mmCIF file of C-alpha atoms in Angstrom:
data_model
loop_
_atom_site.group_PDB
_atom_site.id
_atom_site.type_symbol
_atom_site.label_atom_id
_atom_site.label_comp_id
_atom_site.label_asym_id
_atom_site.label_seq_id
_atom_site.Cartn_x
_atom_site.Cartn_y
_atom_site.Cartn_z
ATOM 1 C CA MET A 1 0.031 0.055 0.039
ATOM 2 C CA LEU A 2 2.651 2.474 1.041
ATOM 3 C CA ALA A 3 4.628 1.573 -2.052
ATOM 4 C CA ASP A 4 2.332 3.693 -4.179
ATOM 5 C CA PRO A 5 3.861 7.150 -4.427
ATOM 6 C CA ARG A 6 0.437 8.690 -5.045
ATOM 7 C CA LEU A 7 -0.548 7.752 -1.555
ATOM 8 C CA TRP A 8 2.366 9.707 -0.127
ATOM 9 C CA LEU A 9 1.273 12.624 -2.131
ATOM 10 C CA MET A 10 -2.273 12.140 -0.719
ATOM 11 C CA ILE A 11 -0.774 12.352 2.792
ATOM 12 C CA GLY A 12 0.946 15.509 1.701
ATOM 13 C CA PHE A 13 -2.266 16.972 0.260
ATOM 14 C CA GLY A 14 -4.091 15.985 3.498
ATOM 15 C CA PHE A 15 -1.486 17.933 5.538
ATOM 16 C CA ALA A 16 -1.980 20.967 3.230
ATOM 17 C CA SER A 17 -5.848 20.817 3.734
ATOM 18 C CA GLY A 18 -5.735 20.227 7.399
ATOM 19 C CA LEU A 19 -3.416 22.929 8.507
ATOM 20 C CA PRO A 20 -5.608 26.053 7.930
ATOM 21 C CA LEU A 21 -8.780 24.449 9.283
ATOM 22 C CA LEU A 22 -8.111 25.017 13.024
ATOM 23 C CA LEU A 23 -6.506 28.352 12.447
ATOM 24 C CA SER A 24 -9.981 29.778 11.624
ATOM 25 C CA GLY A 25 -11.685 27.498 14.196
ATOM 26 C CA PHE A 26 -10.401 25.865 17.331
ATOM 27 C CA THR A 27 -7.178 27.819 17.542
ATOM 28 C CA LEU A 28 -8.846 31.171 16.804
ATOM 29 C CA ARG A 29 -11.509 30.414 19.448
ATOM 30 C CA TYR A 30 -8.747 29.772 21.960
ATOM 31 C CA TRP A 31 -7.211 33.023 21.199
ATOM 32 C CA LEU A 32 -10.451 34.961 21.486
ATOM 33 C CA SER A 33 -11.322 32.978 24.674
ATOM 34 C CA GLU A 34 -8.023 34.167 26.305
ATOM 35 C CA GLY A 35 -8.943 37.727 25.139
ATOM 36 C CA ASN A 36 -12.148 37.350 27.231
ATOM 37 C CA VAL A 37 -14.451 37.509 24.192
ATOM 38 C CA SER A 38 -18.042 36.643 24.987
ATOM 39 C CA LEU A 39 -19.412 33.004 24.558
ATOM 40 C CA LYS A 40 -22.009 34.185 22.073
ATOM 41 C CA LEU A 41 -19.413 35.720 19.841
ATOM 42 C CA ILE A 42 -17.134 32.719 20.089
ATOM 43 C CA GLY A 43 -19.990 30.494 19.223
ATOM 44 C CA LEU A 44 -20.911 32.610 16.204
ATOM 45 C CA THR A 45 -17.315 32.182 14.921
ATOM 46 C CA ALA A 46 -18.570 28.783 13.568
ATOM 47 C CA GLU A 47 -20.125 30.882 10.804
ATOM 48 C CA ILE A 48 -16.546 31.633 9.513
ATOM 49 C CA GLY A 49 -16.570 28.088 8.229
ATOM 50 C CA LEU A 50 -19.506 28.676 5.940
ATOM 51 C CA ALA A 51 -16.919 28.906 3.163
ATOM 52 C CA TYR A 52 -16.560 25.160 3.628
ATOM 53 C CA SER A 53 -20.288 24.694 3.119
ATOM 54 C CA LEU A 54 -20.718 27.136 0.218
ATOM 55 C CA LYS A 55 -17.700 26.115 -1.708
ATOM 56 C CA PHE A 56 -19.878 24.288 -4.279
ATOM 57 C CA LEU A 57 -20.980 27.745 -5.505
ATOM 58 C CA TRP A 58 -17.400 28.493 -6.925
ATOM 59 C CA ALA A 59 -16.326 24.770 -7.388
ATOM 60 C CA PRO A 60 -17.427 24.776 -11.074
ATOM 61 C CA VAL A 61 -14.686 27.207 -11.805
ATOM 62 C CA PHE A 62 -12.216 24.497 -10.860
ATOM 63 C CA ASP A 63 -13.805 22.044 -13.449
ATOM 64 C CA ASN A 64 -12.936 24.269 -16.300
ATOM 65 C CA GLY A 65 -9.416 24.788 -17.697
ATOM 66 C CA ALA A 66 -6.648 26.183 -15.364
ATOM 67 C CA PRO A 67 -5.755 29.982 -15.344
ATOM 68 C CA GLY A 68 -3.892 30.875 -18.577
ATOM 69 C CA PHE A 69 -0.389 31.405 -16.954
ATOM 70 C CA LEU A 70 -0.686 28.035 -15.189
ATOM 71 C CA ARG A 71 -2.344 26.030 -17.933
ATOM 72 C CA ARG A 72 0.674 23.920 -18.634
ATOM 73 C CA LEU A 73 0.378 22.428 -15.085
ATOM 74 C CA GLY A 74 -3.030 21.021 -16.061
ATOM 75 C CA ARG A 75 -6.456 21.692 -14.668
ATOM 76 C CA ARG A 76 -6.081 20.458 -11.079
ATOM 77 C CA ARG A 77 -2.478 21.392 -10.450
ATOM 78 C CA GLY A 78 -2.859 24.737 -12.246
ATOM 79 C CA TRP A 79 -5.723 25.823 -9.963
ATOM 80 C CA LEU A 80 -3.975 24.643 -6.860
ATOM 81 C CA MET A 81 -0.877 26.731 -7.824
ATOM 82 C CA ALA A 82 -3.200 29.713 -8.197
ATOM 83 C CA VAL A 83 -4.978 29.289 -4.944
ATOM 84 C CA GLN A 84 -2.206 28.138 -2.572
ATOM 85 C CA PRO A 85 -0.219 31.309 -2.543
ATOM 86 C CA LEU A 86 -3.350 33.268 -1.616
ATOM 87 C CA LEU A 87 -3.811 30.835 1.190
ATOM 88 C CA THR A 88 -0.351 31.626 2.560
ATOM 89 C CA LEU A 89 -1.115 35.397 2.289
ATOM 90 C CA SER A 90 -4.306 35.064 3.985
ATOM 91 C CA CYS A 91 -2.591 33.255 6.868
ATOM 92 C CA LEU A 92 -0.114 36.137 7.178
ATOM 93 C CA LEU A 93 -3.085 38.562 7.485
ATOM 94 C CA MET A 94 -3.884 36.855 10.814
ATOM 95 C CA VAL A 95 -0.735 38.189 12.172
ATOM 96 C CA LEU A 96 -2.201 41.670 12.034
ATOM 97 C CA GLY A 97 -5.174 40.751 14.109
ATOM 98 C CA ASN A 98 -5.970 40.969 17.804
ATOM 99 C CA PRO A 99 -8.810 39.909 20.165
ATOM 100 C CA THR A 100 -9.207 43.467 21.257
ATOM 101 C CA ALA A 101 -10.570 44.106 17.778
ATOM 102 C CA PRO A 102 -12.245 40.802 17.217
ATOM 103 C CA ALA A 103 -14.316 41.908 14.163
ATOM 104 C CA LEU A 104 -11.061 42.452 12.089
ATOM 105 C CA LEU A 105 -9.578 39.213 13.203
ATOM 106 C CA ILE A 106 -12.753 37.428 12.279
ATOM 107 C CA VAL A 107 -12.721 38.982 8.909
ATOM 108 C CA PHE A 108 -9.118 37.767 8.379
ATOM 109 C CA ALA A 109 -10.130 34.293 9.429
ATOM 110 C CA ALA A 110 -13.024 34.296 7.004
ATOM 111 C CA ILE A 111 -10.666 35.143 4.137
ATOM 112 C CA LEU A 112 -8.357 32.257 5.379
ATOM 113 C CA ALA A 113 -11.338 29.941 5.371
ATOM 114 C CA PHE A 114 -12.320 30.823 1.836
ATOM 115 C CA CYS A 115 -8.903 30.067 0.450
ATOM 116 C CA SER A 116 -8.729 26.817 2.456
ATOM 117 C CA ALA A 117 -12.122 25.691 1.147
ATOM 118 C CA SER A 118 -11.170 26.424 -2.360
ATOM 119 C CA GLN A 119 -7.933 24.366 -1.957
ATOM 120 C CA ASP A 120 -9.883 21.516 -0.435
ATOM 121 C CA THR A 121 -12.329 21.481 -3.435
ATOM 122 C CA ILE A 122 -9.377 21.051 -5.949
ATOM 123 C CA ILE A 123 -7.510 18.407 -3.855
ATOM 124 C CA ASP A 124 -10.733 16.358 -3.449
ATOM 125 C CA ALA A 125 -11.113 16.332 -7.141
ATOM 126 C CA TRP A 126 -7.586 15.302 -7.758
ATOM 127 C CA ARG A 127 -8.078 12.432 -5.352
ATOM 128 C CA ILE A 128 -11.215 11.132 -6.893
ATOM 129 C CA GLU A 129 -9.864 11.390 -10.435
ATOM 130 C CA THR A 130 -6.390 9.882 -9.553
ATOM 131 C CA PHE A 131 -7.486 6.802 -7.496
ATOM 132 C CA PRO A 132 -9.931 4.012 -8.620
ATOM 133 C CA GLN A 133 -13.044 3.416 -6.439
ATOM 134 C CA ALA A 134 -11.430 0.260 -4.991
ATOM 135 C CA ARG A 135 -8.507 2.510 -3.655
ATOM 136 C CA GLN A 136 -10.649 5.496 -2.410
ATOM 137 C CA GLY A 137 -10.883 3.981 1.086
ATOM 138 C CA THR A 138 -7.034 3.712 1.258
ATOM 139 C CA ALA A 139 -6.488 7.216 -0.310
ATOM 140 C CA LEU A 140 -8.842 8.673 2.170
ATOM 141 C CA ALA A 141 -7.008 7.025 5.061
ATOM 142 C CA GLY A 142 -3.818 8.600 3.811
ATOM 143 C CA TYR A 143 -5.496 11.949 3.381
ATOM 144 C CA VAL A 144 -6.795 11.678 6.991
ATOM 145 C CA TRP A 145 -3.356 10.858 8.222
ATOM 146 C CA GLY A 146 -1.964 14.025 6.711
ATOM 147 C CA TYR A 147 -4.972 16.052 7.555
ATOM 148 C CA ARG A 148 -4.929 15.049 11.247
ATOM 149 C CA ALA A 149 -1.098 15.529 11.511
ATOM 150 C CA ALA A 150 -1.567 19.103 10.227
ATOM 151 C CA MET A 151 -4.431 19.573 12.738
ATOM 152 C CA LEU A 152 -2.067 18.528 15.495
ATOM 153 C CA VAL A 153 0.392 21.179 14.308
ATOM 154 C CA SER A 154 -2.118 24.021 13.981
ATOM 155 C CA GLY A 155 -4.072 23.050 17.001
ATOM 156 C CA SER A 156 -2.162 21.562 19.976
ATOM 157 C CA GLY A 157 1.243 22.563 18.477
ATOM 158 C CA ALA A 158 0.075 26.180 17.982
ATOM 159 C CA ILE A 159 -1.364 26.465 21.413
ATOM 160 C CA ALA A 160 1.882 25.053 22.973
ATOM 161 C CA LEU A 161 4.020 27.530 21.072
ATOM 162 C CA VAL A 162 2.038 30.524 22.177
ATOM 163 C CA GLY A 163 3.826 30.597 25.550
ATOM 164 C CA HIS A 164 7.209 30.954 23.571
ATOM 165 C CA ILE A 165 6.544 33.177 20.578
ATOM 166 C CA GLY A 166 2.971 34.599 21.234
ATOM 167 C CA TRP A 167 0.009 34.350 19.071
ATOM 168 C CA HIS A 168 1.252 36.564 16.306
ATOM 169 C CA GLY A 169 4.459 34.492 16.036
ATOM 170 C CA VAL A 170 2.420 31.304 15.968
ATOM 171 C CA PHE A 171 0.389 32.526 12.939
ATOM 172 C CA ALA A 172 3.571 33.478 11.095
ATOM 173 C CA VAL A 173 5.012 30.019 11.662
ATOM 174 C CA MET A 174 1.719 28.443 10.294
ATOM 175 C CA ALA A 175 1.859 30.669 7.293
ATOM 176 C CA ALA A 176 5.341 29.328 6.544
ATOM 177 C CA LEU A 177 4.077 25.796 6.938
ATOM 178 C CA THR A 178 1.420 26.319 4.295
ATOM 179 C CA LEU A 179 4.178 26.412 1.616
ATOM 180 C CA ILE A 180 4.249 22.619 1.947
ATOM 181 C CA GLY A 181 1.009 22.645 -0.356
ATOM 182 C CA PRO A 182 2.726 24.094 -3.412
ATOM 183 C CA VAL A 183 5.635 21.665 -3.071
ATOM 184 C CA VAL A 184 3.207 18.630 -3.172
ATOM 185 C CA THR A 185 1.349 20.185 -6.017
ATOM 186 C CA LEU A 186 4.526 20.371 -8.051
ATOM 187 C CA LEU A 187 5.365 16.715 -7.194
ATOM 188 C CA ALA A 188 1.980 15.385 -8.126
ATOM 189 C CA ARG A 189 0.921 14.305 -11.649
ATOM 190 C CA GLU A 190 -2.095 15.698 -13.383
ATOM 191 C CA PRO A 191 -5.032 13.283 -13.695
ATOM 192 C CA VAL A 192 -5.911 12.248 -17.196
ATOM 193 C CA PRO A 193 -9.442 13.705 -18.102
ATOM 194 C CA ASP A 194 -11.963 11.478 -19.708
ATOM 195 C CA ALA A 195 -12.769 12.045 -23.382
ATOM 196 C CA THR A 196 -15.787 14.272 -22.748
ATOM 197 C CA VAL A 197 -13.895 16.521 -20.297
ATOM 198 C CA ALA A 198 -10.967 16.670 -22.637
ATOM 199 C CA HIS A 199 -13.244 17.819 -25.437
ATOM 200 C CA MET A 200 -14.686 20.583 -23.191
ATOM 201 C CA LEU A 201 -11.180 21.715 -22.089
ATOM 202 C CA ALA A 202 -10.007 21.826 -25.712
ATOM 203 C CA GLY A 203 -12.203 24.803 -26.198
ATOM 204 C CA HIS A 204 -14.782 23.190 -28.520
ATOM 205 C CA THR A 205 -17.664 24.447 -26.397
ATOM 206 C CA SER A 206 -19.055 27.862 -25.721
ATOM 207 C CA PHE A 207 -19.251 29.595 -22.356
ATOM 208 C CA ALA A 208 -22.938 28.817 -22.040
ATOM 209 C CA GLN A 209 -22.325 25.181 -22.759
ATOM 210 C CA ARG A 210 -19.473 24.981 -20.236
ATOM 211 C CA PHE A 211 -21.516 26.686 -17.650
ATOM 212 C CA ALA A 212 -24.415 24.303 -18.224
ATOM 213 C CA ARG A 213 -21.972 21.368 -18.028
ATOM 214 C CA SER A 214 -20.038 22.558 -14.949
ATOM 215 C CA VAL A 215 -22.945 23.913 -12.935
ATOM 216 C CA ILE A 216 -26.349 22.825 -14.098
ATOM 217 C CA GLU A 217 -25.693 19.227 -15.191
ATOM 218 C CA PRO A 218 -23.870 18.068 -12.042
ATOM 219 C CA LEU A 219 -26.619 19.325 -9.726
ATOM 220 C CA GLN A 220 -29.412 18.127 -12.039
ATOM 221 C CA GLU A 221 -27.671 14.733 -12.375
ATOM 222 C CA PHE A 222 -27.440 14.257 -8.594
ATOM 223 C CA ILE A 223 -30.979 15.495 -7.754
ATOM 224 C CA ARG A 224 -32.606 13.117 -10.269
ATOM 225 C CA ARG A 225 -31.067 10.079 -8.631
ATOM 226 C CA ARG A 226 -33.256 7.786 -6.574
ATOM 227 C CA GLY A 227 -33.202 8.688 -2.898
ATOM 228 C CA ALA A 228 -31.331 11.932 -3.491
ATOM 229 C CA ILE A 229 -33.401 13.882 -0.719
ATOM 230 C CA VAL A 230 -32.875 11.067 1.760
ATOM 231 C CA ILE A 231 -29.097 11.030 0.945
ATOM 232 C CA LEU A 232 -28.927 14.823 1.465
ATOM 233 C CA LEU A 233 -30.780 14.624 4.679
ATOM 234 C CA PHE A 234 -28.408 11.996 6.077
ATOM 235 C CA ILE A 235 -25.442 14.007 4.969
ATOM 236 C CA VAL A 236 -26.667 17.033 6.800
ATOM 237 C CA LEU A 237 -27.528 15.126 10.089
ATOM 238 C CA PHE A 238 -24.380 12.933 10.219
ATOM 239 C CA ARG A 239 -22.176 15.537 11.999
ATOM 240 C CA LEU A 240 -24.780 17.529 13.771
ATOM 241 C CA GLY A 241 -23.859 16.443 17.312
ATOM 242 C CA GLU A 242 -20.204 16.663 16.630
ATOM 243 C CA ALA A 243 -20.674 20.140 15.342
ATOM 244 C CA LEU A 244 -22.503 21.513 18.411
ATOM 245 C CA ALA A 245 -19.975 19.788 20.707
ATOM 246 C CA GLY A 246 -16.898 20.921 18.954
ATOM 247 C CA THR A 247 -17.760 24.599 18.710
ATOM 248 C CA MET A 248 -17.898 25.058 22.441
ATOM 249 C CA LEU A 249 -14.758 22.944 23.285
ATOM 250 C CA VAL A 250 -12.400 25.808 24.061
ATOM 251 C CA PRO A 251 -14.703 27.601 26.666
ATOM 252 C CA PHE A 252 -15.694 24.108 28.013
ATOM 253 C CA TYR A 253 -12.029 23.285 28.662
ATOM 254 C CA ARG A 254 -11.466 26.662 30.337
ATOM 255 C CA HIS A 255 -14.673 26.264 32.426
ATOM 256 C CA LEU A 256 -13.341 22.906 33.776
ATOM 257 C CA GLY A 257 -10.063 24.527 34.829
ATOM 258 C CA PHE A 258 -7.690 23.096 32.108
ATOM 259 C CA ASP A 259 -4.803 25.320 31.102
ATOM 260 C CA ARG A 260 -3.194 25.694 27.779
ATOM 261 C CA VAL A 261 -0.626 23.057 28.345
ATOM 262 C CA GLN A 262 -3.092 20.352 29.559
ATOM 263 C CA VAL A 263 -5.328 20.909 26.518
ATOM 264 C CA ALA A 264 -2.317 20.763 24.107
ATOM 265 C CA VAL A 265 -1.097 17.481 25.694
ATOM 266 C CA ALA A 266 -4.481 15.922 25.670
ATOM 267 C CA ASN A 267 -5.127 16.749 21.988
ATOM 268 C CA GLY A 268 -1.497 16.070 21.068
ATOM 269 C CA PRO A 269 0.420 13.040 19.865
ATOM 270 C CA ILE A 270 -1.690 10.508 21.637
ATOM 271 C CA SER A 271 -4.923 11.698 20.038
ATOM 272 C CA LEU A 272 -3.118 11.961 16.711
ATOM 273 C CA ALA A 273 -2.175 8.332 16.899
ATOM 274 C CA ALA A 274 -5.740 7.380 17.858
ATOM 275 C CA VAL A 275 -7.210 9.253 14.848
ATOM 276 C CA LEU A 276 -4.662 7.700 12.523
ATOM 277 C CA ILE A 277 -5.334 4.253 13.703
ATOM 278 C CA GLY A 278 -9.072 5.036 13.445
ATOM 279 C CA ALA A 279 -8.723 6.193 9.854
ATOM 280 C CA LEU A 280 -6.636 3.112 8.908
ATOM 281 C CA LEU A 281 -9.151 0.746 10.547
ATOM 282 C CA GLY A 282 -12.044 2.638 8.902
ATOM 283 C CA GLY A 283 -10.342 2.297 5.444
ATOM 284 C CA TRP A 284 -9.763 -1.426 6.106
ATOM 285 C CA LEU A 285 -13.437 -1.870 7.132
ATOM 286 C CA VAL A 286 -14.583 -0.178 3.927
ATOM 287 C CA ALA A 287 -12.368 -2.536 1.761
ATOM 288 C CA ARG A 288 -13.401 -5.539 3.850
ATOM 289 C CA ILE A 289 -17.089 -5.307 4.387
ATOM 290 C CA GLY A 290 -18.334 -2.477 2.011
ATOM 291 C CA THR A 291 -19.053 1.187 2.397
ATOM 292 C CA GLY A 292 -22.602 0.768 3.596
ATOM 293 C CA ARG A 293 -22.045 -1.608 6.534
ATOM 294 C CA ALA A 294 -18.767 0.139 7.522
ATOM 295 C CA LEU A 295 -20.697 3.515 7.603
ATOM 296 C CA LEU A 296 -23.348 2.031 9.874
ATOM 297 C CA ILE A 297 -20.786 0.425 12.263
ATOM 298 C CA THR A 298 -18.532 3.506 12.540
ATOM 299 C CA GLY A 299 -21.466 5.846 12.808
ATOM 300 C CA CYS A 300 -23.045 3.958 15.774
ATOM 301 C CA PHE A 301 -19.640 3.699 17.432
ATOM 302 C CA GLN A 302 -19.141 7.510 17.065
ATOM 303 C CA THR A 303 -22.481 8.091 18.647
ATOM 304 C CA LEU A 304 -21.659 6.074 21.715
ATOM 305 C CA CYS A 305 -18.448 7.927 22.059
ATOM 306 C CA MET A 306 -20.143 11.334 22.202
ATOM 307 C CA PHE A 307 -21.178 10.620 25.750
ATOM 308 C CA MET A 308 -17.542 10.952 26.754
ATOM 309 C CA TYR A 309 -18.082 14.709 26.770
ATOM 310 C CA VAL A 310 -20.912 14.213 29.357
ATOM 311 C CA LEU A 311 -18.468 12.275 31.614
ATOM 312 C CA LEU A 312 -15.910 14.944 31.138
ATOM 313 C CA SER A 313 -18.386 17.535 32.312
ATOM 314 C CA TYR A 314 -18.459 15.902 35.729
ATOM 315 C CA SER A 315 -14.729 15.637 35.876
ATOM 316 C CA ALA A 316 -13.467 19.204 36.368
ATOM 317 C CA GLY A 317 -9.699 19.255 36.704
ATOM 318 C CA SER A 318 -9.183 15.617 35.758
ATOM 319 C CA HIS A 319 -6.312 15.575 33.318
ATOM 320 C CA HIS A 320 -6.770 11.818 32.863
ATOM 321 C CA MET A 321 -10.403 12.168 31.988
ATOM 322 C CA LEU A 322 -9.597 15.054 29.516
ATOM 323 C CA THR A 323 -6.950 12.853 27.829
ATOM 324 C CA ALA A 324 -9.257 9.827 27.656
ATOM 325 C CA THR A 325 -12.068 11.934 26.164
ATOM 326 C CA ALA A 326 -9.783 13.499 23.561
ATOM 327 C CA VAL A 327 -8.241 10.144 22.567
ATOM 328 C CA VAL A 328 -11.524 8.156 22.273
ATOM 329 C CA GLU A 329 -13.241 10.963 20.339
ATOM 330 C CA SER A 330 -10.227 11.138 17.976
ATOM 331 C CA PHE A 331 -10.291 7.477 17.307
ATOM 332 C CA ALA A 332 -14.080 7.516 16.688
ATOM 333 C CA GLU A 333 -13.873 10.412 14.364
ATOM 334 C CA GLY A 334 -11.014 8.956 12.348
ATOM 335 C CA LEU A 335 -12.885 5.704 12.044
ATOM 336 C CA ALA A 336 -16.064 7.329 10.957
ATOM 337 C CA ASP A 337 -14.500 9.802 8.592
ATOM 338 C CA ALA A 338 -12.864 7.146 6.462
ATOM 339 C CA ALA A 339 -16.217 5.374 5.779
ATOM 340 C CA PHE A 340 -18.220 8.690 5.574
ATOM 341 C CA LEU A 341 -15.904 10.342 3.018
ATOM 342 C CA THR A 342 -15.665 7.149 0.960
ATOM 343 C CA TYR A 343 -19.410 7.144 0.846
ATOM 344 C CA LEU A 344 -19.457 10.804 -0.374
ATOM 345 C CA SER A 345 -16.773 9.971 -3.024
ATOM 346 C CA SER A 346 -18.909 7.074 -4.277
ATOM 347 C CA LEU A 347 -21.763 9.471 -4.967
ATOM 348 C CA CYS A 348 -19.769 11.579 -7.459
ATOM 349 C CA SER A 349 -19.826 11.280 -11.193
ATOM 350 C CA LEU A 350 -16.333 11.300 -12.631
ATOM 351 C CA ALA A 351 -17.264 13.971 -15.089
ATOM 352 C CA HIS A 352 -18.397 16.363 -12.400
ATOM 353 C CA THR A 353 -16.071 15.451 -9.388
ATOM 354 C CA ALA A 354 -15.141 19.018 -8.245
ATOM 355 C CA THR A 355 -18.771 20.373 -8.208
ATOM 356 C CA GLN A 356 -20.504 17.294 -6.882
ATOM 357 C CA TYR A 357 -17.973 16.471 -4.084
ATOM 358 C CA ALA A 358 -17.847 20.143 -3.151
ATOM 359 C CA LEU A 359 -21.633 20.132 -2.843
ATOM 360 C CA LEU A 360 -21.820 16.933 -0.792
ATOM 361 C CA SER A 361 -18.944 17.906 1.547
ATOM 362 C CA SER A 362 -20.350 21.363 1.883
ATOM 363 C CA ILE A 363 -23.756 19.946 2.970
ATOM 364 C CA ALA A 364 -21.904 17.690 5.511
ATOM 365 C CA ALA A 365 -20.401 20.737 7.074
ATOM 366 C CA LEU A 366 -23.583 22.766 7.033
ATOM 367 C CA ALA A 367 -24.608 21.872 10.578
ATOM 368 C CA SER A 368 -21.281 22.869 12.148
ATOM 369 C CA ARG A 369 -21.371 26.234 10.144
ATOM 370 C CA THR A 370 -24.875 27.190 11.063
ATOM 371 C CA VAL A 371 -26.452 25.332 13.957
ATOM 372 C CA GLY A 372 -23.061 25.105 15.534
ATOM 373 C CA GLY A 373 -22.925 28.884 15.818
ATOM 374 C CA LEU A 374 -25.937 28.721 18.189
ATOM 375 C CA SER A 375 -24.094 26.748 20.676
ATOM 376 C CA GLY A 376 -22.970 29.767 22.557
ATOM 377 C CA PHE A 377 -26.634 30.724 23.186
ATOM 378 C CA MET A 378 -27.559 27.126 24.343
ATOM 379 C CA VAL A 379 -24.933 26.731 27.042
ATOM 380 C CA PRO A 380 -26.197 29.565 29.336
ATOM 381 C CA THR A 381 -29.672 27.966 29.030
ATOM 382 C CA LEU A 382 -28.802 24.299 29.444
ATOM 383 C CA GLY A 383 -25.575 24.400 31.437
ATOM 384 C CA TRP A 384 -22.550 22.511 30.361
ATOM 385 C CA HIS A 385 -23.870 19.112 31.524
ATOM 386 C CA GLY A 386 -27.322 19.562 29.764
ATOM 387 C CA PHE A 387 -25.540 20.875 26.697
ATOM 388 C CA TYR A 388 -23.336 17.845 26.189
ATOM 389 C CA VAL A 389 -26.144 15.400 26.803
ATOM 390 C CA MET A 390 -28.118 17.184 24.071
ATOM 391 C CA THR A 391 -25.139 17.047 21.604
ATOM 392 C CA ALA A 392 -24.937 13.274 22.213
ATOM 393 C CA LEU A 393 -28.614 12.772 21.588
ATOM 394 C CA ALA A 394 -28.456 14.940 18.363
ATOM 395 C CA THR A 395 -26.533 12.227 16.657
ATOM 396 C CA LEU A 396 -29.484 9.711 16.902
ATOM 397 C CA PRO A 397 -31.591 11.046 13.911
ATOM 398 C CA SER A 398 -28.658 10.506 11.601
ATOM 399 C CA ILE A 399 -28.515 6.876 12.663
ATOM 400 C CA ALA A 400 -32.222 6.381 11.996
ATOM 401 C CA VAL A 401 -31.891 8.024 8.548
ATOM 402 C CA MET A 402 -28.720 5.890 7.846
ATOM 403 C CA VAL A 403 -30.579 2.614 8.469
ATOM 404 C CA TYR A 404 -33.389 3.633 6.103
ATOM 405 C CA LEU A 405 -30.918 4.885 3.502
ATOM 406 C CA LEU A 406 -28.807 1.763 3.477
ATOM 407 C CA LYS A 407 -31.905 -0.550 3.316
ATOM 408 C CA TYR A 408 -33.587 1.279 0.358
ATOM 409 C CA TYR A 409 -30.718 3.120 -1.318
ATOM 410 C CA PRO A 410 -27.501 1.387 -0.647
ATOM 411 C CA PRO A 411 -24.261 2.851 -2.071
ATOM 412 C CA GLU A 412 -23.350 1.759 -5.473
ATOM 413 C CA ARG A 413 -19.830 0.343 -6.156
ATOM 414 C CA ARG A 414 -17.791 1.813 -8.988
ATOM 415 C CA ALA A 415 -15.535 -0.502 -10.862
ATOM 416 C CA LEU A 416 -11.868 0.196 -11.681
ATOM 417 C CA ASP A 417 -12.726 1.649 -15.120
ATOM 418 C CA GLY A 418 -15.031 4.227 -13.566
ATOM 419 C CA ARG A 419 -18.340 2.531 -14.432
ATOM 420 C CA VAL A 420 -20.981 2.050 -11.684
ATOM 421 C CA SER A 421 -22.131 -1.504 -11.053
#
């Protein structure tokens, strides 16, 4: 498996994708929390991530030819090399921010999220077009490995560094690390487009035809499928509980009396190892028992693990319980992600990978970018114990829809040549 150089590139792309995510999320909220910003405003920072949910609106641009000055790199690599320098620049803008003026800092974070979401869209398309369906589980496991390693760096690593170089120094270091993305892009090979896509890219179609193909056709093709509404409902609900729980983690940790070092250690290497093992096992399960059954098993397991937050809410100051919660949650998340992302990939037509995958992954993140923003208003009403009981119970509707979905609209399996069987 590791002998395939494309897998190593997938790990590198995963790192490039994962690094910016926490910088506009968990790490930003930690900075704001230390600046005594209100719970309501911290909760509303979840809306910054709407770029990840709305990226399907501009994803069709990436299904067309690359920018002229980068055309020789190909469609996927060309667009990556156009977006990645902007991502580095947006990360540098964060150095100019400060919690004393949270509005400006949040604007900079929103720009960073937009560039990051654009990069994710192109990388997802590169993965789907590069790896056959039978290898998507393995490719996603590699992606998650790189993604989670980057999250360790921009999450626990960044928090641990604050005591040495300050928040502004941390964001400068993170900006330098984003340069890994262009290096991986230059090492990667451009996927070979199918005949229809090649005809379009050759310029034999008008703008109206390209727009119809890039925007209208992908959406129509998906909506016309059997069970499309049920599939979309499941995708929206799958991460609802996790979205609510995750948005309030920073003030939750601080409420329980955990300091910066304790949070960094609990979410550090041990949690990274747990999520990598979970992703590897999830990829193995997909290959062993199929996407549908793997999705059901991992989804149910993740639901049970959500109750770890409830136990933690009764364990103020217990570093061991903090670590146990972080490790178990990381393992469950890695396990479920491998099956869930493989399922999303299986839903995409090879002719419209960027648009359709962007749409599906955007919908998957919709709960965390909308309902998650209300968590700061829920905590004062429910209390920390009640809030985390509610987040655990919020996962149950997705399980019910999943059972119905797998019974009546099971995922299709795409053969090595790209045909669906």
